[in-house]
Each structure stands twice: as structure tokens, then as C-alpha cells.
Amino acid sequence: MSQRHGPVTAAVITGSMPEMDNDHGPLQHHFDDMAQQNESAALGMWLFLLTEVMFFGGVLTAYAVCRYLFHDAFAEGASHLDVQMGTINTIILIFSSLTMALAVRAAQMSKTKLLVGLLIATMVFGGAFLVIKGIEYEHKWVEHHVPGKYFQYDGPMANQVHLFFSFYFTMTGIHALHMILGIGWMIWLTIRSWRGDFSAAYFSPIEMTGLYWHFVDIVWIFLFPLLYLFGAGAGAGH
Amino acid sequence: MSHDAHAHDEPHIVPLSIYLAIFGALMIGTALTVWVAVFDLGEYSWLHTPLALLIASAKATLVVVWFMHVKYGSRLVWIFIFAGIAWFLVLIGITVGDYVGRNWEPAPNAWQAAVEAPRSSELG
Amino acid sequence: MSEQAAPRRRNRGRYEGDVPREHYLNVAYGLKSWLLTVDHKRIAILYLLSITGFFAIGGLFAAIIRMELMTPTGDLMSSEVYNRVFTLHGVVMVFFFLIPSIPAVFGNFFLPMMIGAKDLAFPRINLASWYIYTIGGIFTLAAIIAGGVDTGWTFYTPYSSTYSNSAVALTAIGVFINGFSSIFTGLNFIVSIHKMRAPGLTWMRLPLFVWAHYAASIIMILGTPVVAIAIFLIAVERLLGVGIFDPALGGDPILYQHLFWFYSHPAVYIMILPSMGVMSEVIACFSRKRIFGYAFIAASSLAIAVVGFLVWGHHMFVSGQSAYVSMVFSVLSMLVAVPSAVKVFNWLATLWRGSISFETPMLYAFGFLGLFTVGGLTGLYLGTLATDVHLHDSYFIVAHFHYIMVGGAVMGYLAAVHFWWPKMTGRMYSEFWGRLSAGLLFIGFNLTFFPQFLLGYMGMPRRYHFYPDEWQVLNVLSTAGASILGIAYLIPIIYLVYSLRYGPIAGPNPWHATGLEWTTASPPPQHNFETTPTVTEEPYDYSKAIENVAITPGAGPESPPSPAAPRS
């Protein structure tokens, strides 16, 4: 044992005595040090986002195929979406991304109050997005554009327009679900931040939530032009 | 890639000005997207979608590189991101390729003849 | 050469020591200590038990299928019931046994030990993955009770979306949920391999088992979400009628096949890659030789993972897919055979002039080598455009994938069970019964599935329970083989359970194997190693004697001191 060299000994000590690192936040027993723990968390989060890319990728692929097959019907369906509300929501989501990024920055600088404020701002923007989304859904319901039993649409391409709305609701629905989960998680983080759990020494959960939130923003950055703006073009027949 | 290299004891704090600049760029990008979508491209109207995707990709890149701190991250994260993009492109590329490719296939003459020929002559 | 001087494993004898006083199994007792554990070893045991349970259910359905097929007429059950039976056999075996089998049990147990870590990077996510697996399993079991599902394990649309009257949505949700367990496992493995390796354990010193799991994890991460969304859309389709795959509503059923096979073809490699990892460990150990072509085996795992993603369309040659795309898929399918062949040749080269001994794990490994080769080569018939038209959806393909799944993945799984059982439990099982059941399995397996190649070649389609009288002989042979196979599965359960109490004490390293997992006590202590090990040499160094070291409690295994190499 005594012959062992520095790093190993250090690993043994920090591994078996996590309380030595208390001022660096909670070090779990199976990690050698905080750096290893934080990097593992970041790597894990990125891998999770990779799965999310493929998850949305699957439905985007389906959308691409159907849009290729039924180009005109999809343009017609898209023309029924509210571009104004879509644009407002895009702007709101970019605001929330900014506040999220600044929240991570606040945590890095150990500014607890600022951190709490920015997290709340992010949730408020996220909530506003969902409210507007809800209003849009409600409009679609009133117009009988919700796919399924109550769908009504006159015209030769009714089936394909139905398909467009199926994609619209599936994609925006999954996206909204991700936002709801994100906001739920952020409520918990806000409480923890208020309690003073996070500082420059330990802010990994805030950073991970930031990654997730920005990813959800990126999904919307693609969904917005693909769904809303497809019917807006002059050549898109409407 | 020693794990001490990015120890969080001294987090890399991005200046506020950069965040605001990225935010501004994203806003301009959004405006650009909407503007391009309603702009009458005449006979080039098929460019709407590629342009929209191009702008969206640029916006996404800004978010990934700056907001998500990939610029200061490890090489491994870059590899993961490129793997994600590559796999997604494989999925969508080959799948859409199948549907596009179906239009190119000439029906073999024998099939065409079989379809056109009356059933009796086929048997006889 | 030193290989000649290496001790034959036969001098094993009885281990003189005792099991360690405290280990991961007796560190805490009670249901709570198991259900809330974050110890990767205990989670592996949880997985072992639940996977064995699902294997039994899937096996039961297989038995019913074979009983029905003894006669050319459907006299045991109606076609509707038969549809449900083969579907549930497929769903349970693929999603609840084969995909989690080796990664969730042996990957969970040994991957952290092989990299010299105390646990996986995210122990709680690891536990969550078992719960998710269980919940997914409960949904599927509920679907069985709710009337079963009759779409085939592939859930092809529009049958699954429009025409089926069975519990498709329930099963689909079960499979969807189960997918996340796979994702969590893969995520945990990749992060652990990158960040948790012991000092000195460079990439080229990793056991090939770890490499294989790394490759399989890539597929879990990148593939599973796609099937998740596809199956999610089916559930939505059935519950809400959105019509994405429904031609009556403008959708496209072939689209589902693309999304499904984008995952489900690579999923075959999720099943076989870990099994190949086991092969590398077992064959090197029982040949007493350094593995031949280490770098090639490691790289071929990654190549299989990557190229495996580019071949999914070979399941769709007769679906109306574009002929051009089919050609590309056909060529790429041929290509993916190359890295698999590289592995097989390297294992054969490892055997060459080795001091081979025929312990139970090695018998399973030999079974794997032969059966996997047959399965792989018949895959080439199916990857060829013209022959596939004839063989598609026939018993030929049933035989082909059972040679891969059972002959490859299950053989590898059983090799792993027998190789690592002493480490997991601290006890040796009966070598006689072990060898006997390995032999029986090989005979029973071939008798079951070889006739199916012939049947398929003659044109017997899969998924029907009526067939012309002249095929009865081959079908009865197949059923006879299946009963031998069934016995060969049951015997290990008996002698393994028996060994838990009455088996001789194994000692830390009964096989004189290399690898970090053998340097610690059997069963291992709660945190795997008394002190974090330092790795100083290449893996599979069988050139020197490896003793079945007695480990006195509290003292670390002896390893020469060395300057610790940087992590990563």
C-alpha cells in the first residue's frame, strides 16, 4: 500500500472519505473527485441529448417523407397555422434560452439571488410559451382541425391535410411535453438554489438543466419553419 | 483529456456581452426566417425550405456552441454531437432516398406487357 | 515458449480458503436492501432474476408453437391464438430477454469491475433502468392477460394500426417504456468507460468485453429512440387515430418499417456484440493464450456498430422499397459480414496451438463459434437481393435468426453464466452437469432449427400453423429437438441453484483467468476492490502462471507498483 504512487493514493483517500470534499458539494462515493463526477454528468447529459436528437429525428423523418409525398396538401395544412403566434412563441423561447444561459452564469459566479430570479424568469417564459401553445390548440379544436374522430376538412386533400395536422400535434405535443418536464424539474432546482445548494464550486445540475432547455429550444427552432412557415410562402398555394 | 483539465473549481465564465450578442443574432435569425418565408421567390420558390433549414441550422449552431458551452467543452462532446447529426442524416437521408428513388425506377417491359395483355393471351 | 509452461487449468483442485466474511450479498439483508440498492452487482442480480423469468415465459410460448406445429393441421389452437402465441414469443424474447440479457446482467456486474471502478457512473439511473424494465414488462404481461397481441413482434402497420383487434397499444407502451431501460444502460456504460477507468487502464488495455459493450451501447443510444418514436406513434395511432401509418388516412405503412428496422436491425448487434465480448474472454482463458488480434477484435466491434446502422433496408427488399436503395442495402449487408468474420477468424487463431481445455463455458463458446458462423453465412443468402425474394418470410429466415439469437446470443449468455457464476456467487457448479447440458443444448438446438432451413428452402412460410403433409417429418424433428433444448435449459437452473448452497467454494480465480474482476474476492466486496487497482499490462496475458490467490480480508490484491498513467 505504502508503495503506491500519488494519484492512486489520492483516489483511495477521496473515494473512501467523501466528507473531505464537503465544501465542494456532494461527492458520490464511487467517484474520485468532483471533476470526475461533473464531467461524467455532462457526458451523460450529452448522450441523453443524443437520444433526444434521434427521438425527434424519427418523427422528423416521418414528416419529411410525408411532406415529400403530399407537398401541396402539407402546404395547405400549414397555411392554417397561426404564423403570428408561432413567431411570438419563437421569440419567447429564445428569451427563455437567454435567461437559462444567464442562470448558469449566475451559478458560476455564486450569485444565488440572481440565479433564483433567472430560473423563475425561464419558467415564466416557458409557461408563456405553453399558454400560447394552448390557445393555438384551442383554436384548432374549435376549427375541427384536431386529427381523429372530430376532424373536419373540406376539399380534395382532406386526408392529407389530416396527416399534416397529425404531425403538427405529434411534434408540437412531444415538444410541449419536454417543456413541461423541464419546467417541473426547474421548480425543484429553484427551491434548491434558494436553499443555497449551488455555487461556483458546485452547479452541475443547473448546467445540465441548461443543456436540456437549450436543446428543447433548438427543436423549436427547427419545428417553427418546418410547420408554420411552410404555408406562408407566396408559392405555397393558399 | 485528463479529467483535471476542466475542473469546475474555476468555471469558464462567458462574458455577458457574448450571451447578449448570441441572443441578438438569434432574434435576427428569427426575423430572417419569417421574412424569407413570406418573400416571393418566384420560380425559385422551392428554395423556401432549404433556406429555412439553413437559417435554423445556423441558429441551432449558435445555441449549441455558445449557450451550451460546447466551445469550451471537451473534444468528446464534439464527437458526440457530430455522431448525433451523422446518424440523423443517415436515417432521414436513406429513408427519403427510398421514396425519391421509387420515382426513378422504369417498369420492366415484361411487367408492362403483362399488365396490358389480356388475361387469356397470358394463359395461352 | 511460455505458453507451454503455462499451467493447465486442470490443476484447479479444491480451493482451500473460505468465502470472504463480508461481500456484496451479505452486506445487507431484506427486501428493501435489494429493491433500493444502487450497487451495480445487486442490480445485475435483480436483472438476472427478472430476465430468467421472461426467458421462461418466452420459452413457454416457444414450446406451444412447437407443439402446434407437430401436426400439419391446426388442431391445438385457432389461427387467432397461434398468432398471439408467436407474437408474444417474439416480443418477450427480443425486448425482454435478448436485448437486456448480457448487458444488463453481466455488463452491469462486470463492466465496472473490469475497468476497476467502484460502480457505474450513475448508480441511481442504473436502478431506474431495472424499474423501467420491470414496468415495461408488467405492461406486456398485462397485454398477455388482456387478450394478447397478434401483430408479430415487428408491429407492422397497417395490421397493428388498423386491423388488429388485440391489445396492441398496451404491448406497444410496454416496449416503448422498456426502451428507456436500454437507453439508460447504454448511457451508463459509455460514460463509465470514458470516465471511470482505473489508473493505467488505457483504451488498448481494456478487456474486449468492455469494447463490445461500448459498441453495443452506441447502438442503444442512437437506435432505441427511433424505435421508441415509431412504437409511440403506433400507440397514438390506435388510441387517437392520427393516421401517420394508415394508408386510409393518407399515411404510409412502409414508413413504419423504415423507422422500426433502423433500430431493430442494429438491435441484433445489441444482442450479439456483448455475446462476442464474452467469447473473447472465455476463449482466451480456456486456450491459455493472449487473444489474437486484440486491436482488430476491438475495432471490429465498433465497425459492426457503425455499419450495422446502414443495412436496415435488407428487411424490406420485398416491401416495395426503391430498387436502388435495396441495392445499396444489399451491398452494405455484405459489408457488415466482414467485421463479424474478422472476429471469428481471430478467435480461431487464438485457439490455434493453445492449451485448450473443455470446461463448461468453453463448450458453450465452441457452440457459439459454430452456430454463429452458420447463422452469419445464411444471413448472406438473405442479404442477396434475388435469393431473398424466395426466402423472405419463410422458415429459412426463422432458422437463420435463431442461429444468431439462440446459437449466438443465448450461447454467449450461458457461457457468461457459467464463466462468471463462481465470481458472482463464490461457488462452483457441477462440471459434469454443466458439460452435459452444454452438449444437450448444442444437439437440441441443431435438431430444432436445422430442419427449419430445409423447410424454408422448400417454401414453408413463417407464421402459419397449417402446412402440407409432406413437411411433417421435418417439423416433428424440429419439435423433438425443441424438447431436448427445453431440457437443456432446465438442467442449469437446477444445478446452479444447487451450487449456491452445496457447491465447492470457488475462490477468487477458479479459472486462473486474467482481468481485474478476478483479482478481487468471490463474491466481490461491496465496493468491488479493497483498493483501487492499477493496471500495468496488456489484457489476456496468459503467458505467466495465475494463481487462485487467497485474499485475506482487508488486504488488497498484490499488484506491482507502477507510475499511474493518466485516465482517459
Coordinates of N, CA and C in Angstrom, one line a residue, chain B:
Chain B
M1 N -6.9 14.4 -22.4 CA -8.2 14.5 -21.9 C -8.2 14.1 -20.4
S2 N -7.1 14.5 -19.7 CA -7.1 14.3 -18.3 C -8.3 15.0 -17.7
H3 N -8.9 14.3 -16.7 CA -10.2 14.9 -16.2 C -9.9 16.1 -15.3
D4 N -8.7 16.4 -15.0 CA -8.4 17.6 -14.2 C -8.5 18.8 -15.1
A5 N -8.5 18.6 -16.4 CA -8.3 19.7 -17.3 C -9.5 20.7 -17.2
H6 N -10.7 20.2 -17.0 CA -11.8 21.2 -16.9 C -12.4 21.2 -15.5
A7 N -11.6 21.2 -14.6 CA -12.1 21.1 -13.2 C -13.0 22.3 -13.0
H8 N -14.1 22.0 -12.3 CA -15.1 23.1 -12.1 C -14.8 24.0 -11.0
D9 N -13.6 23.9 -10.4 CA -13.2 24.8 -9.4 C -13.1 26.2 -9.9
E10 N -12.7 26.3 -11.2 CA -12.7 27.6 -11.8 C -13.5 27.5 -13.1
P11 N -14.8 27.6 -13.0 CA -15.6 27.5 -14.2 C -15.3 28.6 -15.2
H12 N -15.4 28.3 -16.5 CA -15.2 29.2 -17.5 C -16.4 30.1 -17.6
I13 N -16.3 31.4 -17.2 CA -17.4 32.3 -17.2 C -17.4 33.1 -18.5
V14 N -18.5 32.9 -19.3 CA -18.6 33.6 -20.6 C -19.0 35.0 -20.3
P15 N -18.4 36.0 -20.9 CA -18.8 37.4 -20.7 C -20.3 37.6 -21.1
L16 N -20.9 38.5 -20.3 CA -22.3 38.8 -20.6 C -22.6 39.3 -22.0
S17 N -21.6 40.0 -22.5 CA -21.8 40.6 -23.9 C -21.9 39.5 -24.9
I18 N -21.2 38.4 -24.7 CA -21.3 37.3 -25.7 C -22.7 36.7 -25.7
Y19 N -23.3 36.5 -24.5 CA -24.6 36.0 -24.4 C -25.6 36.9 -25.1
L20 N -25.5 38.2 -24.9 CA -26.4 39.1 -25.5 C -26.2 39.2 -27.0
A21 N -25.0 39.1 -27.4 CA -24.7 39.1 -28.9 C -25.4 37.9 -29.5
I22 N -25.3 36.7 -28.9 CA -25.9 35.5 -29.4 C -27.4 35.7 -29.5
F23 N -27.9 36.2 -28.4 CA -29.3 36.4 -28.3 C -29.8 37.3 -29.5
G24 N -29.1 38.4 -29.7 CA -29.4 39.3 -30.8 C -29.4 38.6 -32.1
A25 N -28.3 37.8 -32.3 CA -28.2 37.0 -33.6 C -29.4 36.1 -33.7
L26 N -29.8 35.5 -32.6 CA -31.0 34.5 -32.7 C -32.2 35.3 -33.1
M27 N -32.4 36.5 -32.6 CA -33.6 37.3 -32.9 C -33.5 37.7 -34.4
I28 N -32.4 38.1 -34.8 CA -32.3 38.5 -36.2 C -32.6 37.3 -37.1
G29 N -32.0 36.1 -36.7 CA -32.3 34.9 -37.4 C -33.8 34.6 -37.5
T30 N -34.5 34.8 -36.4 CA -35.9 34.5 -36.4 C -36.6 35.4 -37.4
A31 N -36.3 36.7 -37.3 CA -36.9 37.7 -38.2 C -36.6 37.3 -39.7
L32 N -35.3 36.9 -39.9 CA -34.9 36.5 -41.3 C -35.7 35.3 -41.7
T33 N -35.9 34.3 -40.8 CA -36.7 33.1 -41.2 C -38.1 33.5 -41.7
V34 N -38.8 34.4 -40.9 CA -40.1 34.8 -41.3 C -40.1 35.5 -42.6
W35 N -39.1 36.4 -42.7 CA -39.0 37.3 -43.9 C -38.8 36.4 -45.1
V36 N -37.9 35.5 -45.0 CA -37.6 34.6 -46.2 C -38.9 33.8 -46.5
A37 N -39.6 33.4 -45.5 CA -40.7 32.5 -45.8 C -41.8 33.2 -46.6
V38 N -42.0 34.5 -46.3 CA -43.1 35.2 -47.0 C -42.6 35.9 -48.2
F39 N -41.3 35.9 -48.4 CA -40.7 36.6 -49.6 C -41.0 35.8 -50.8
D40 N -41.5 36.5 -51.9 CA -41.8 35.8 -53.1 C -40.6 35.5 -53.9
L41 N -40.2 34.3 -54.0 CA -39.0 33.9 -54.7 C -39.3 33.5 -56.1
G42 N -40.5 33.7 -56.6 CA -40.9 33.5 -57.9 C -40.6 32.0 -58.3
E43 N -39.9 31.8 -59.4 CA -39.7 30.5 -59.9 C -38.8 29.7 -59.0
Y44 N -38.1 30.4 -58.0 CA -37.2 29.7 -57.1 C -37.9 29.3 -55.8
S45 N -39.2 29.2 -55.8 CA -39.9 29.1 -54.6 C -39.5 27.8 -53.9
W46 N -39.0 26.8 -54.6 CA -38.5 25.6 -53.9 C -37.4 25.9 -53.0
L47 N -36.8 27.0 -53.1 CA -35.7 27.4 -52.2 C -36.2 27.7 -50.8
H48 N -37.5 27.9 -50.6 CA -38.0 28.3 -49.3 C -37.5 27.3 -48.2
T49 N -37.7 26.0 -48.4 CA -37.4 25.0 -47.4 C -35.9 25.0 -47.1
P50 N -35.0 24.8 -48.2 CA -33.6 24.8 -47.9 C -33.1 26.1 -47.1
L51 N -33.7 27.2 -47.5 CA -33.2 28.5 -46.8 C -33.7 28.4 -45.4
A52 N -34.9 28.0 -45.2 CA -35.4 28.0 -43.8 C -34.6 27.0 -43.0
L53 N -34.2 25.9 -43.5 CA -33.4 24.9 -42.8 C -32.0 25.4 -42.5
L54 N -31.5 26.2 -43.5 CA -30.1 26.8 -43.4 C -30.1 27.7 -42.2
I55 N -31.1 28.6 -42.2 CA -31.2 29.6 -41.1 C -31.3 28.9 -39.8
A56 N -32.2 27.9 -39.8 CA -32.5 27.2 -38.5 C -31.2 26.5 -38.0
S57 N -30.4 25.9 -39.0 CA -29.2 25.3 -38.6 C -28.2 26.3 -38.0
A58 N -28.1 27.4 -38.6 CA -27.2 28.5 -38.1 C -27.6 28.9 -36.7
K59 N -28.9 29.0 -36.5 CA -29.4 29.4 -35.2 C -29.0 28.3 -34.2
A60 N -29.3 27.1 -34.6 CA -29.0 25.9 -33.7 C -27.6 25.9 -33.3
T61 N -26.7 26.1 -34.4 CA -25.3 26.1 -34.1 C -24.9 27.1 -33.1
L62 N -25.4 28.3 -33.2 CA -25.1 29.4 -32.2 C -25.5 28.9 -30.8
V63 N -26.7 28.3 -30.7 CA -27.1 27.9 -29.3 C -26.2 26.8 -28.8
V64 N -25.9 25.8 -29.7 CA -25.0 24.7 -29.2 C -23.6 25.2 -28.8
V65 N -23.1 26.0 -29.7 CA -21.7 26.4 -29.4 C -21.5 27.4 -28.2
W66 N -22.4 28.3 -28.1 CA -22.3 29.3 -27.1 C -23.1 29.1 -25.9
F67 N -24.4 29.0 -26.1 CA -25.3 28.8 -24.9 C -25.0 27.5 -24.2
M68 N -24.7 26.4 -25.0 CA -24.4 25.1 -24.4 C -23.0 24.9 -24.1
H69 N -22.1 25.9 -24.3 CA -20.7 25.9 -23.9 C -19.9 24.8 -24.5
V70 N -20.3 24.4 -25.7 CA -19.5 23.4 -26.4 C -18.2 23.9 -26.8
K71 N -18.1 25.2 -27.0 CA -16.9 25.8 -27.4 C -15.8 25.6 -26.4
Y72 N -16.2 25.5 -25.1 CA -15.2 25.3 -24.0 C -15.3 23.8 -23.5
G73 N -16.0 23.0 -24.2 CA -16.1 21.6 -23.8 C -15.0 20.7 -24.3
S74 N -15.1 19.5 -24.0 CA -14.1 18.5 -24.4 C -14.3 18.1 -25.8
R75 N -13.3 17.5 -26.4 CA -13.4 17.0 -27.8 C -14.5 16.0 -27.9
L76 N -14.6 15.2 -26.8 CA -15.6 14.1 -26.8 C -17.0 14.6 -27.1
V77 N -17.3 15.8 -26.5 CA -18.7 16.3 -26.7 C -18.9 16.7 -28.2
W78 N -17.8 17.2 -28.8 CA -17.9 17.5 -30.3 C -18.2 16.2 -31.0
I79 N -17.5 15.1 -30.6 CA -17.7 13.9 -31.3 C -19.1 13.4 -31.2
F80 N -19.6 13.5 -30.0 CA -21.0 13.0 -29.7 C -22.0 13.8 -30.6
I81 N -21.8 15.1 -30.7 CA -22.7 16.0 -31.4 C -22.6 15.6 -32.9
F82 N -21.4 15.4 -33.4 CA -21.3 15.0 -34.8 C -21.9 13.7 -35.1
A83 N -21.7 12.8 -34.1 CA -22.3 11.4 -34.3 C -23.8 11.6 -34.3
G84 N -24.4 12.4 -33.5 CA -25.9 12.6 -33.5 C -26.3 13.1 -34.8
I85 N -25.7 14.1 -35.3 CA -26.1 14.7 -36.6 C -25.9 13.7 -37.7
A86 N -24.8 12.9 -37.7 CA -24.5 12.0 -38.8 C -25.6 10.9 -38.8
W87 N -25.9 10.4 -37.6 CA -26.9 9.3 -37.6 C -28.2 9.7 -38.0
F88 N -28.6 11.0 -37.6 CA -29.9 11.5 -38.0 C -29.9 11.7 -39.5
L89 N -28.8 12.1 -40.1 CA -28.8 12.3 -41.6 C -28.8 11.0 -42.3
V90 N -28.2 9.9 -41.7 CA -28.4 8.6 -42.3 C -29.8 8.2 -42.3
L91 N -30.4 8.3 -41.2 CA -31.8 7.9 -41.0 C -32.7 8.6 -42.1
I92 N -32.6 10.0 -42.1 CA -33.6 10.7 -42.9 C -33.1 10.6 -44.4
G93 N -31.8 10.6 -44.6 CA -31.3 10.5 -46.0 C -31.7 9.3 -46.7
I94 N -31.5 8.1 -46.1 CA -31.8 6.9 -46.8 C -33.3 6.7 -46.9
T95 N -34.0 7.0 -45.8 CA -35.4 6.8 -45.8 C -36.1 7.7 -46.9
V96 N -35.8 9.0 -46.9 CA -36.3 9.8 -48.0 C -35.8 9.4 -49.4
G97 N -34.5 8.9 -49.4 CA -34.0 8.4 -50.6 C -34.8 7.3 -51.2
D98 N -35.3 6.4 -50.3 CA -36.1 5.3 -50.8 C -37.3 5.9 -51.6
Y99 N -38.0 6.9 -50.9 CA -39.2 7.4 -51.6 C -38.9 8.1 -52.9
V100 N -37.8 8.9 -52.9 CA -37.5 9.6 -54.1 C -37.1 8.6 -55.2
G101 N -36.3 7.6 -54.7 CA -35.8 6.6 -55.7 C -36.9 5.8 -56.4
R102 N -38.0 5.6 -55.7 CA -39.1 4.9 -56.4 C -39.6 5.5 -57.7
N103 N -39.4 6.8 -57.8 CA -39.9 7.5 -59.0 C -39.0 7.3 -60.2
W104 N -37.8 6.8 -59.9 CA -36.8 6.7 -61.0 C -36.9 5.3 -61.6
E105 N -37.6 4.4 -61.0 CA -37.5 3.1 -61.5 C -38.3 2.9 -62.7
P106 N -37.7 2.5 -63.8 CA -38.5 2.1 -65.0 C -39.2 0.8 -64.8
A107 N -40.5 0.7 -65.1 CA -41.1 -0.6 -65.0 C -40.5 -1.5 -66.1
P108 N -40.1 -2.7 -65.8 CA -39.6 -3.6 -66.8 C -40.6 -3.9 -67.9
N109 N -40.1 -4.0 -69.1 CA -41.0 -4.2 -70.2 C -42.0 -5.4 -70.0
A110 N -41.4 -6.5 -69.5 CA -42.2 -7.7 -69.3 C -43.4 -7.4 -68.4
W111 N -43.2 -6.6 -67.3 CA -44.3 -6.2 -66.4 C -45.4 -5.4 -67.2
Q112 N -44.8 -4.4 -67.9 CA -45.8 -3.6 -68.7 C -46.6 -4.4 -69.6
A113 N -46.0 -5.3 -70.3 CA -46.7 -6.2 -71.2 C -47.7 -7.0 -70.5
A114 N -47.3 -7.6 -69.3 CA -48.2 -8.4 -68.6 C -49.4 -7.6 -68.1
V115 N -49.2 -6.4 -67.8 CA -50.3 -5.5 -67.3 C -51.3 -5.3 -68.4
E116 N -50.7 -5.0 -69.6 CA -51.5 -4.6 -70.7 C -52.2 -5.7 -71.4
A117 N -51.5 -6.9 -71.4 CA -52.1 -8.0 -72.2 C -53.3 -8.5 -71.6
P118 N -54.3 -9.0 -72.4 CA -55.5 -9.6 -71.9 C -55.1 -10.9 -71.2
R119 N -55.9 -11.2 -70.2 CA -55.6 -12.4 -69.3 C -55.5 -13.7 -70.1
S120 N -56.4 -13.8 -71.1 CA -56.5 -15.1 -71.8 C -55.1 -15.3 -72.6
S121 N -54.6 -14.3 -73.2 CA -53.4 -14.4 -74.0 C -52.2 -14.8 -73.1
E122 N -52.3 -14.3 -71.9 CA -51.2 -14.6 -70.9 C -51.2 -16.1 -70.6
L123 N -52.4 -16.6 -70.5 CA -52.5 -18.1 -70.2 C -52.2 -18.9 -71.4
G124 N -52.6 -18.4 -72.5 CA -52.5 -19.2 -73.7 C -51.0 -19.2 -74.2

